[in-house]
PDB file of C-alpha atoms and ligand atoms in Angstrom:
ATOM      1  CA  UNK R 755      -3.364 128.444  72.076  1.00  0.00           C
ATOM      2  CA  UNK R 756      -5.475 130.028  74.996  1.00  0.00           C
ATOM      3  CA  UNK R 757      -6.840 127.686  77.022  1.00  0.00           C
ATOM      4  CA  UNK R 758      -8.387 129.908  79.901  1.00  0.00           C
ATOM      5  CA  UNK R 759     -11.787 128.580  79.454  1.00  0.00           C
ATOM      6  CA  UNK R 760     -13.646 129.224  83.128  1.00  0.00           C
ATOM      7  CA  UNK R 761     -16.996 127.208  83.669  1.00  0.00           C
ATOM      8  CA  UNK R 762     -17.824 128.867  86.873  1.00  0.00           C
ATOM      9  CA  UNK R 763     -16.429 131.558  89.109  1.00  0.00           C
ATOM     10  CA  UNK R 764     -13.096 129.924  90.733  1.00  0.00           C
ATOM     11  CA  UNK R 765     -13.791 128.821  94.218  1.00  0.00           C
ATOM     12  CA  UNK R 766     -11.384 127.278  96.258  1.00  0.00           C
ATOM     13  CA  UNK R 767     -13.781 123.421  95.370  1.00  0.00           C
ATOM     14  CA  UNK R 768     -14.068 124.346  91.786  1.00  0.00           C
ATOM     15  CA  UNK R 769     -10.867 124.998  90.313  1.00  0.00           C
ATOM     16  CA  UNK R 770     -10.523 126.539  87.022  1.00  0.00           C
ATOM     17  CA  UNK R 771     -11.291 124.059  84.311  1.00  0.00           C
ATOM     18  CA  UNK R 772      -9.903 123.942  80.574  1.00  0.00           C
ATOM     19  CA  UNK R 773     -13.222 123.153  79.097  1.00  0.00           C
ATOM     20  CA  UNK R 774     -12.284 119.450  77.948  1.00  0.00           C
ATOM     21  CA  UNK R 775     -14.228 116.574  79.730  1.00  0.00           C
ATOM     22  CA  UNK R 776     -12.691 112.998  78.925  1.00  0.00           C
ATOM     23  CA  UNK R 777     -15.255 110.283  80.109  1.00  0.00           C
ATOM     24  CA  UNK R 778     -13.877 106.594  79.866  1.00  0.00           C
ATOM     25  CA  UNK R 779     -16.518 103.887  79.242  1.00  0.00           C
ATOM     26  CA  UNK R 780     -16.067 100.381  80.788  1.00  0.00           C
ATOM     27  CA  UNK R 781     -13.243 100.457  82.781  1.00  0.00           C
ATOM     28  CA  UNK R 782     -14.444  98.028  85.462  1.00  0.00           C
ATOM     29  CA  UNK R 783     -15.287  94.259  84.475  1.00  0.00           C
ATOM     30  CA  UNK R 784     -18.161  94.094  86.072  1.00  0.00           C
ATOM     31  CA  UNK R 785     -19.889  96.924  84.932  1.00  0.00           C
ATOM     32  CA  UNK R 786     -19.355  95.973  81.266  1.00  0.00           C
ATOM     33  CA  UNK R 787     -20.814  92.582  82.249  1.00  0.00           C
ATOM     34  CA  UNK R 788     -23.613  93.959  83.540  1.00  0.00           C
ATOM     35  CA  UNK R 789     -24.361  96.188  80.521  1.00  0.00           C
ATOM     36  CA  UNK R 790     -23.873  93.285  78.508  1.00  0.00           C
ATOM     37  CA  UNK R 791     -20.942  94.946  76.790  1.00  0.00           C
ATOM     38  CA  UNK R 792     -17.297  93.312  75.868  1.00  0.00           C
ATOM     39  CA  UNK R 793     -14.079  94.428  77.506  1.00  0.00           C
ATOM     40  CA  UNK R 794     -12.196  96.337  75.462  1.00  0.00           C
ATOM     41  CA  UNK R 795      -9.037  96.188  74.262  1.00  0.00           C
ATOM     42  CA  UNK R 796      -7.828  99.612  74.951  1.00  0.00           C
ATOM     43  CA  UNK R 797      -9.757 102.543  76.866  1.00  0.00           C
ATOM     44  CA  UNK R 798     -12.993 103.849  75.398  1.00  0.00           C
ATOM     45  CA  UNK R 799     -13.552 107.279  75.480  1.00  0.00           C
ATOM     46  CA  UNK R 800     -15.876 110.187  74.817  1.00  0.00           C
ATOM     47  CA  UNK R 801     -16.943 113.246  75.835  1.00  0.00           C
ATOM     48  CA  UNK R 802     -18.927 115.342  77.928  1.00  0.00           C
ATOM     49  CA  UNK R 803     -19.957 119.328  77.096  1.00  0.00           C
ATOM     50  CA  UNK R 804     -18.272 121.844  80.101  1.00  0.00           C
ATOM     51  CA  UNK R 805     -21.712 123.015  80.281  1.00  0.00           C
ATOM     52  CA  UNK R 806     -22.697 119.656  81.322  1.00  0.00           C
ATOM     53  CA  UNK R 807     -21.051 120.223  84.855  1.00  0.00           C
ATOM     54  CA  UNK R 808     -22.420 121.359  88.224  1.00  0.00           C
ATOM     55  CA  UNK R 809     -21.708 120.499  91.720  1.00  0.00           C
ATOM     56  CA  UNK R 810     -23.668 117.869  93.401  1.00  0.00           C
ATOM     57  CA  UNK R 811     -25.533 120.216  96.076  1.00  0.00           C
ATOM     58  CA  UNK R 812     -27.068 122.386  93.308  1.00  0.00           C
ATOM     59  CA  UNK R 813     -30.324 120.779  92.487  1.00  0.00           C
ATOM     60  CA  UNK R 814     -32.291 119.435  90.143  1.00  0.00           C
ATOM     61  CA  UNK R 815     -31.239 119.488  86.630  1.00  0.00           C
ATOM     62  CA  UNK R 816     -32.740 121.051  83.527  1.00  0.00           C
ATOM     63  CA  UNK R 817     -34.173 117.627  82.205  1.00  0.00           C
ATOM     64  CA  UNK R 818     -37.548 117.912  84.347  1.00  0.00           C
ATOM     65  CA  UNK R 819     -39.291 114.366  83.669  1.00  0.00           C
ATOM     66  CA  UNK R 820     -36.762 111.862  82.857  1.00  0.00           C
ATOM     67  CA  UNK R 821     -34.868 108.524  84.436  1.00  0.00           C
ATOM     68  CA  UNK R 822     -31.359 109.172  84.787  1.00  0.00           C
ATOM     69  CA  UNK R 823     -28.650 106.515  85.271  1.00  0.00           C
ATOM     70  CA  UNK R 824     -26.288 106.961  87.964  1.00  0.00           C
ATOM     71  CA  UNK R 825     -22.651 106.223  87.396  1.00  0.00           C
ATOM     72  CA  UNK R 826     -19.888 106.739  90.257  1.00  0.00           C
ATOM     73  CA  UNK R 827     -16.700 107.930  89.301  1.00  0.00           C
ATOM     74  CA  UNK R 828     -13.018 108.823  90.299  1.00  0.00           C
ATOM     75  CA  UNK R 829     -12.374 112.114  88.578  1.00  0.00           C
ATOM     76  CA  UNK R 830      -9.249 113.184  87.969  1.00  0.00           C
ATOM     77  CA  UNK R 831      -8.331 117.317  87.471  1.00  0.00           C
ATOM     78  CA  UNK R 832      -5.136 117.405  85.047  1.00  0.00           C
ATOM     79  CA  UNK R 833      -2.438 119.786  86.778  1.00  0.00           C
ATOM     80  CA  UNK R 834       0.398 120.318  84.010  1.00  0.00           C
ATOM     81  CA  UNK R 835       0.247 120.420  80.070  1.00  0.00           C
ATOM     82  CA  UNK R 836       0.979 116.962  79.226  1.00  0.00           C
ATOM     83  CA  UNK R 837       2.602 116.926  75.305  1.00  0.00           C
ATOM     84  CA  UNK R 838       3.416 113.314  75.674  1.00  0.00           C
ATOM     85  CA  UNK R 839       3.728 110.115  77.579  1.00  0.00           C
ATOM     86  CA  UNK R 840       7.081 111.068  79.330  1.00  0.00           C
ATOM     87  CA  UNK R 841       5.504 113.938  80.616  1.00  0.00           C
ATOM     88  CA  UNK R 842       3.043 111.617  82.894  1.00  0.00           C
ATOM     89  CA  UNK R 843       4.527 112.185  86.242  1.00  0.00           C
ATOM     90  CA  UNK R 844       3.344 112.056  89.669  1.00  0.00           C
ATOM     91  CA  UNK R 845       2.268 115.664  89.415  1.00  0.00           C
ATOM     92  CA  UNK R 846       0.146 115.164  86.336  1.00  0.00           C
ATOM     93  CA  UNK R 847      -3.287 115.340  88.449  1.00  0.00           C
ATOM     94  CA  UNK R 848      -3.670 118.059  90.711  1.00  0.00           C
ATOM     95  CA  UNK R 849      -6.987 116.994  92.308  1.00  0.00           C
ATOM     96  CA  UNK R 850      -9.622 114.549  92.350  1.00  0.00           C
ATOM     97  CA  UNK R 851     -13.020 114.355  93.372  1.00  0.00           C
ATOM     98  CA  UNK R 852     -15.985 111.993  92.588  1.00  0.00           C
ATOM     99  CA  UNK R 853     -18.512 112.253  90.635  1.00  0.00           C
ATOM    100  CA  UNK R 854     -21.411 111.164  88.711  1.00  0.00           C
ATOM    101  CA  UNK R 855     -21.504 110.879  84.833  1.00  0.00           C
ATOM    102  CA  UNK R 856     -25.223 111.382  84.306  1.00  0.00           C
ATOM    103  CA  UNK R 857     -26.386 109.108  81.594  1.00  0.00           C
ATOM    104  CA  UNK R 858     -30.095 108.974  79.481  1.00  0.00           C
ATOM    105  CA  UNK R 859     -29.579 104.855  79.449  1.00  0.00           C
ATOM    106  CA  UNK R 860     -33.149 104.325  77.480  1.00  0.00           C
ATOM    107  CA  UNK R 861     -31.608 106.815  75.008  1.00  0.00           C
ATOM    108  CA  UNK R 862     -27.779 105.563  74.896  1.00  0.00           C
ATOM    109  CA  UNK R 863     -29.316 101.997  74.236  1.00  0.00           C
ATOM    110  CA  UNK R 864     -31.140 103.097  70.770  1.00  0.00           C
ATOM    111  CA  UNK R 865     -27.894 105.133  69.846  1.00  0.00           C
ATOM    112  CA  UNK R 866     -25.680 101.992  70.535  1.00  0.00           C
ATOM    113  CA  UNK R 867     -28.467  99.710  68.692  1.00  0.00           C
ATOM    114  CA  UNK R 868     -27.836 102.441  65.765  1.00  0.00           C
ATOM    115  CA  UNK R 869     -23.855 102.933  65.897  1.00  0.00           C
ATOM    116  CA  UNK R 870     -24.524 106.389  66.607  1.00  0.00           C
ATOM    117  CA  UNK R 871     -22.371 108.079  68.843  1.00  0.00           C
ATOM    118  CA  UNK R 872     -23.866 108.615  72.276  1.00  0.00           C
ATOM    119  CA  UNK R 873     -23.972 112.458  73.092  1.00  0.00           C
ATOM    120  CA  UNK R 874     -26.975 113.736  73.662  1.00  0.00           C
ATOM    121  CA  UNK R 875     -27.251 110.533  76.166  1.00  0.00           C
ATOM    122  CA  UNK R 876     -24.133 111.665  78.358  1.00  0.00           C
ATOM    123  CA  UNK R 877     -23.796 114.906  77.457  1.00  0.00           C
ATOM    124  CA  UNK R 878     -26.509 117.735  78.798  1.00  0.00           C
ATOM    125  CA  UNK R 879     -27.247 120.257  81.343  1.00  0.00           C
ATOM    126  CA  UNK R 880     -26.026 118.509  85.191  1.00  0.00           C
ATOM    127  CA  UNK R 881     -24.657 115.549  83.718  1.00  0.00           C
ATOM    128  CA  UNK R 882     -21.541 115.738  84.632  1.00  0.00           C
ATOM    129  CA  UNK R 883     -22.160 116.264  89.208  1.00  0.00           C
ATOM    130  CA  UNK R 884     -19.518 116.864  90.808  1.00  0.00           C
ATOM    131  CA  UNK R 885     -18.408 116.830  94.646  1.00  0.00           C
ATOM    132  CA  UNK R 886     -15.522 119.477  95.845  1.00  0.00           C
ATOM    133  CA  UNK R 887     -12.198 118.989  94.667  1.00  0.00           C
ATOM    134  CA  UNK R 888      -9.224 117.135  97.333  1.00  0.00           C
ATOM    135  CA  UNK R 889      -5.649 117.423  96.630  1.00  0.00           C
ATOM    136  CA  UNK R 890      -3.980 114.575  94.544  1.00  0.00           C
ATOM    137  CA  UNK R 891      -1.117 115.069  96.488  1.00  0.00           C
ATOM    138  CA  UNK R 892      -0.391 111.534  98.053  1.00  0.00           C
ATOM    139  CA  UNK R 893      -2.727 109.933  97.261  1.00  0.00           C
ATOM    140  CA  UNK R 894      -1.963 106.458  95.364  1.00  0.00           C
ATOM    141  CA  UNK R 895      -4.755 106.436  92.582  1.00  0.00           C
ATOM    142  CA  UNK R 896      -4.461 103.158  92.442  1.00  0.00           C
ATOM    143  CA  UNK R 897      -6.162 102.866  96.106  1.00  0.00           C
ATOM    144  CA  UNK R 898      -9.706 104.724  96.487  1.00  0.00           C
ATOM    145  CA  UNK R 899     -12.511 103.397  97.480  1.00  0.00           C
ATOM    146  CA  UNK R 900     -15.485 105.061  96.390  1.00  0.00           C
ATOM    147  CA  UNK R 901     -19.582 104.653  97.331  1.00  0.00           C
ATOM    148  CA  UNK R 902     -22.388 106.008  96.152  1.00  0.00           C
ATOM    149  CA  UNK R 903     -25.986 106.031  98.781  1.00  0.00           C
ATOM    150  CA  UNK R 904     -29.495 106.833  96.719  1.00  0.00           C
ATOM    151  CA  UNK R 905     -31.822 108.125  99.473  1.00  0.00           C
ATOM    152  CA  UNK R 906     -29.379 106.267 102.019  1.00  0.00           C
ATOM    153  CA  UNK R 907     -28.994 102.929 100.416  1.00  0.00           C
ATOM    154  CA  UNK R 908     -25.388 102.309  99.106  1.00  0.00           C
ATOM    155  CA  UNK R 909     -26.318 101.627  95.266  1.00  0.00           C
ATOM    156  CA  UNK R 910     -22.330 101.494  94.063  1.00  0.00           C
ATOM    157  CA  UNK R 911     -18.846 100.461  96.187  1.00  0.00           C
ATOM    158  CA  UNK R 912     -15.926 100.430  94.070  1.00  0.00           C
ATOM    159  CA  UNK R 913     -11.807 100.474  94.402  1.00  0.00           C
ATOM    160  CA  UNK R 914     -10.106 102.031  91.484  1.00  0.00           C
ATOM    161  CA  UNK R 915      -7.602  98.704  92.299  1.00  0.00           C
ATOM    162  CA  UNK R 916     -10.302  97.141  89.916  1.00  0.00           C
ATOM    163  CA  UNK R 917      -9.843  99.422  86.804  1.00  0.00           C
ATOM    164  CA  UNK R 918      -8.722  97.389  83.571  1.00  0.00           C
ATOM    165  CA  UNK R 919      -7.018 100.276  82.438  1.00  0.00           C
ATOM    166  CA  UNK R 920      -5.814 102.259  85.728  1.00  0.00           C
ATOM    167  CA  UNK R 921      -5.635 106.273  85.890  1.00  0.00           C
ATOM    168  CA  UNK R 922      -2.014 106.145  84.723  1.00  0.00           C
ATOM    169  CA  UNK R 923      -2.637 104.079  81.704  1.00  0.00           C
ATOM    170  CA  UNK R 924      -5.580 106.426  80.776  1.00  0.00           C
ATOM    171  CA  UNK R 925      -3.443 109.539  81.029  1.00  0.00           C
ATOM    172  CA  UNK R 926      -0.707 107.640  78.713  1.00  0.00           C
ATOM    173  CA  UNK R 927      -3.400 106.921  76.474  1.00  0.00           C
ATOM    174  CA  UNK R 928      -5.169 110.081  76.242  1.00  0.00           C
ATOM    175  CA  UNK R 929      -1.842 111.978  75.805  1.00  0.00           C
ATOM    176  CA  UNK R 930      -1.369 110.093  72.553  1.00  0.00           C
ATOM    177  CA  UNK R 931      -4.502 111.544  71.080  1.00  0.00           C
ATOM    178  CA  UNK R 932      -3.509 115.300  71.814  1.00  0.00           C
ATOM    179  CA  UNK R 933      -2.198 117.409  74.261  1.00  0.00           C
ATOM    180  CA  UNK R 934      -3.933 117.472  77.855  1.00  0.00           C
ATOM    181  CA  UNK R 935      -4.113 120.954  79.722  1.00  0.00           C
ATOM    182  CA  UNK R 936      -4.453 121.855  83.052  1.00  0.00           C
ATOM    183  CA  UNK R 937      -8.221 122.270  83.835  1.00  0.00           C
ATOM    184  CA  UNK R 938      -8.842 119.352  81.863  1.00  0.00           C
ATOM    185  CA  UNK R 939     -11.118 116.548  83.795  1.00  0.00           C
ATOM    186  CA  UNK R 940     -11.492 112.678  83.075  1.00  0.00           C
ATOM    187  CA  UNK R 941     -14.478 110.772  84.314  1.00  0.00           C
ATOM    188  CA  UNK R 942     -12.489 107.499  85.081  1.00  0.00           C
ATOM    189  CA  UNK R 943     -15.335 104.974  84.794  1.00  0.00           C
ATOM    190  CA  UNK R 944     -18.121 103.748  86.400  1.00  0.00           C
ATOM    191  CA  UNK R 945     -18.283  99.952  88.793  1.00  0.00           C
ATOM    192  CA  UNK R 946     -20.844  97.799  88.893  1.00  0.00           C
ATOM    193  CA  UNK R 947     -24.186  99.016  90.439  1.00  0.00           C
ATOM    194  CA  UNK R 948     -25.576 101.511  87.615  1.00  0.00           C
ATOM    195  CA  UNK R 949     -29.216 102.311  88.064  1.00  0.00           C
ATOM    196  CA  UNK R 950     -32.085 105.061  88.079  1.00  0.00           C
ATOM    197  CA  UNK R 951     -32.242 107.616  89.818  1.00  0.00           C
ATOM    198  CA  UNK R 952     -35.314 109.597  89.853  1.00  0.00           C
ATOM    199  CA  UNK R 953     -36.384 113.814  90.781  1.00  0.00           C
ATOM    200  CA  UNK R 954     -35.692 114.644  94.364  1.00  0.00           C
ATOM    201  CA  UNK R 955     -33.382 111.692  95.490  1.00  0.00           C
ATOM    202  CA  UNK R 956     -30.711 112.198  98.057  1.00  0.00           C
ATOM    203  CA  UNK R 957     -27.347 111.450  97.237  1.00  0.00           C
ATOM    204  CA  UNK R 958     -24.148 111.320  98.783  1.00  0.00           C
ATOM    205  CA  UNK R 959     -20.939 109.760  97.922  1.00  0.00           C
ATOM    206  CA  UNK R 960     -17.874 109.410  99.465  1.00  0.00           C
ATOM    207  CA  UNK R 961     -14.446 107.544 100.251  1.00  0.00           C
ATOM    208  CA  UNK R 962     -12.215 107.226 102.746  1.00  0.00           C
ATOM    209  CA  UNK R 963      -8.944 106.980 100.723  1.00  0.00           C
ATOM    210  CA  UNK R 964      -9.644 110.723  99.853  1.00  0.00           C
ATOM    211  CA  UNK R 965     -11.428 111.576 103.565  1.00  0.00           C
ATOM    212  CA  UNK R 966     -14.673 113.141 100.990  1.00  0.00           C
ATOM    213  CA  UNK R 967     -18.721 113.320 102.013  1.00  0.00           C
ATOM    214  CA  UNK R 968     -20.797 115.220  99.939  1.00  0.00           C
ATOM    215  CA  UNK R 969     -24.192 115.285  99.842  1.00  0.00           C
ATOM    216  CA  UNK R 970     -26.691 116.426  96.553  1.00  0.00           C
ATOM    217  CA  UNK R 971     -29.849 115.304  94.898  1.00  0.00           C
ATOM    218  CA  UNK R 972     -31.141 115.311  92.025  1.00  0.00           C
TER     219      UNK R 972
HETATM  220 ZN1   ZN B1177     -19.397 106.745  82.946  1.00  0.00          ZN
END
């Protein structure tokens, strides 16, 4: 199987992605509290589009007139093919970078009320933002910090040390689904702090575990 799917041009922030986009929902406590949403049992995931991707400092996104939710996220670039569990090794993620998974909340609500699956409320064009790319290369996944300023008010601080299921377990997990390429991203989850953002806000995230500052807006 080929699996030389290219988003965008390869530049040396925006390495050359497989096309798959895991997202993992609730992953922090108190973000599912706040949603009003149980903690699960074991990760839960879905999926973004690729052509739901572009890099924070691009600009407004296709949706003109709507509220977005912002959610904050470690995201982790997949560096090896990964058949199965024992394959996890240090070297399964390449890079990492934040980012923010774009959600339609007014929209995921009525999906959820429905059982529906939630797409078209995570998945369309600049939903999935994304800052450069840092090595993963000693960095303990298990120790990043990660903020997120709206117009220069910090609206989310995290620490991955607060994931339920931490990056390891969700690469375990994920690899007993199907095989994971390199190129492939996961969205890690989102803390506490969701909220709207609206046209034309500044944004800029950054942590000091992975010595990142990017700016964007929306
Ligand atoms: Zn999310």
């Amino acid at each position: 199987m080929s699996h030389s799917y290219q988003v965008e041009p390869a530049r040396a922030d925006w390495p050359q992605l497989s096309g798959n986009i895991y997202c993992i929902g609730r992953n922090y406590a108190d973000h599912a509290k706040e949603l009003g949403n149980e903690i699960p049992a074991e990760p839960v995931v879905f999926l973004k589009a690729p052509s739901s991707l572009r890099r924070l400092a691009e600009g407004p996104i296709a949706f003109a007139d709507e509220t977005y939710h912002h959610e904050l996220e470690l995201v982790l670039l997949v560096g090896r093919h990964l058949k199965s569990q024992s394959d996890v090794g240090p070297d399964a993620v390449a890079a990492v970078t934040l980012g923010l998974d774009l959600t339609r909340r007014g929209v995921q609500d009525q999906l959820k009320k429905k059982s529906l699956p939630w797409t078209i409320a995570k998945s369309f064009a600049g939903s999935g933002m994304l800052a450069p790319f840092v090595s993963a290369q000693g960095v303990d996944l298990t120790r990043i910090d990660l903020q997120l300023e709206v117009n220069g008010e910090v609206k989310q601080a995290g620490h991955t040390k607060d994931m339920m299921f931490p990056c390891y377990t969700i690469l375990h997990y994920l690899v007993t689904l199907q095989n994971l390429y390199p190129g492939d991203l996961i969205f890690t989850g989102t803390p506490s702090g969701v909220g709207p953002l609206k046209r034309g806000d500044q944004l800029r995230v950054f942590s000091d575990a992975l010595k990142l500052n990017a700016n964007g807006r929306l």
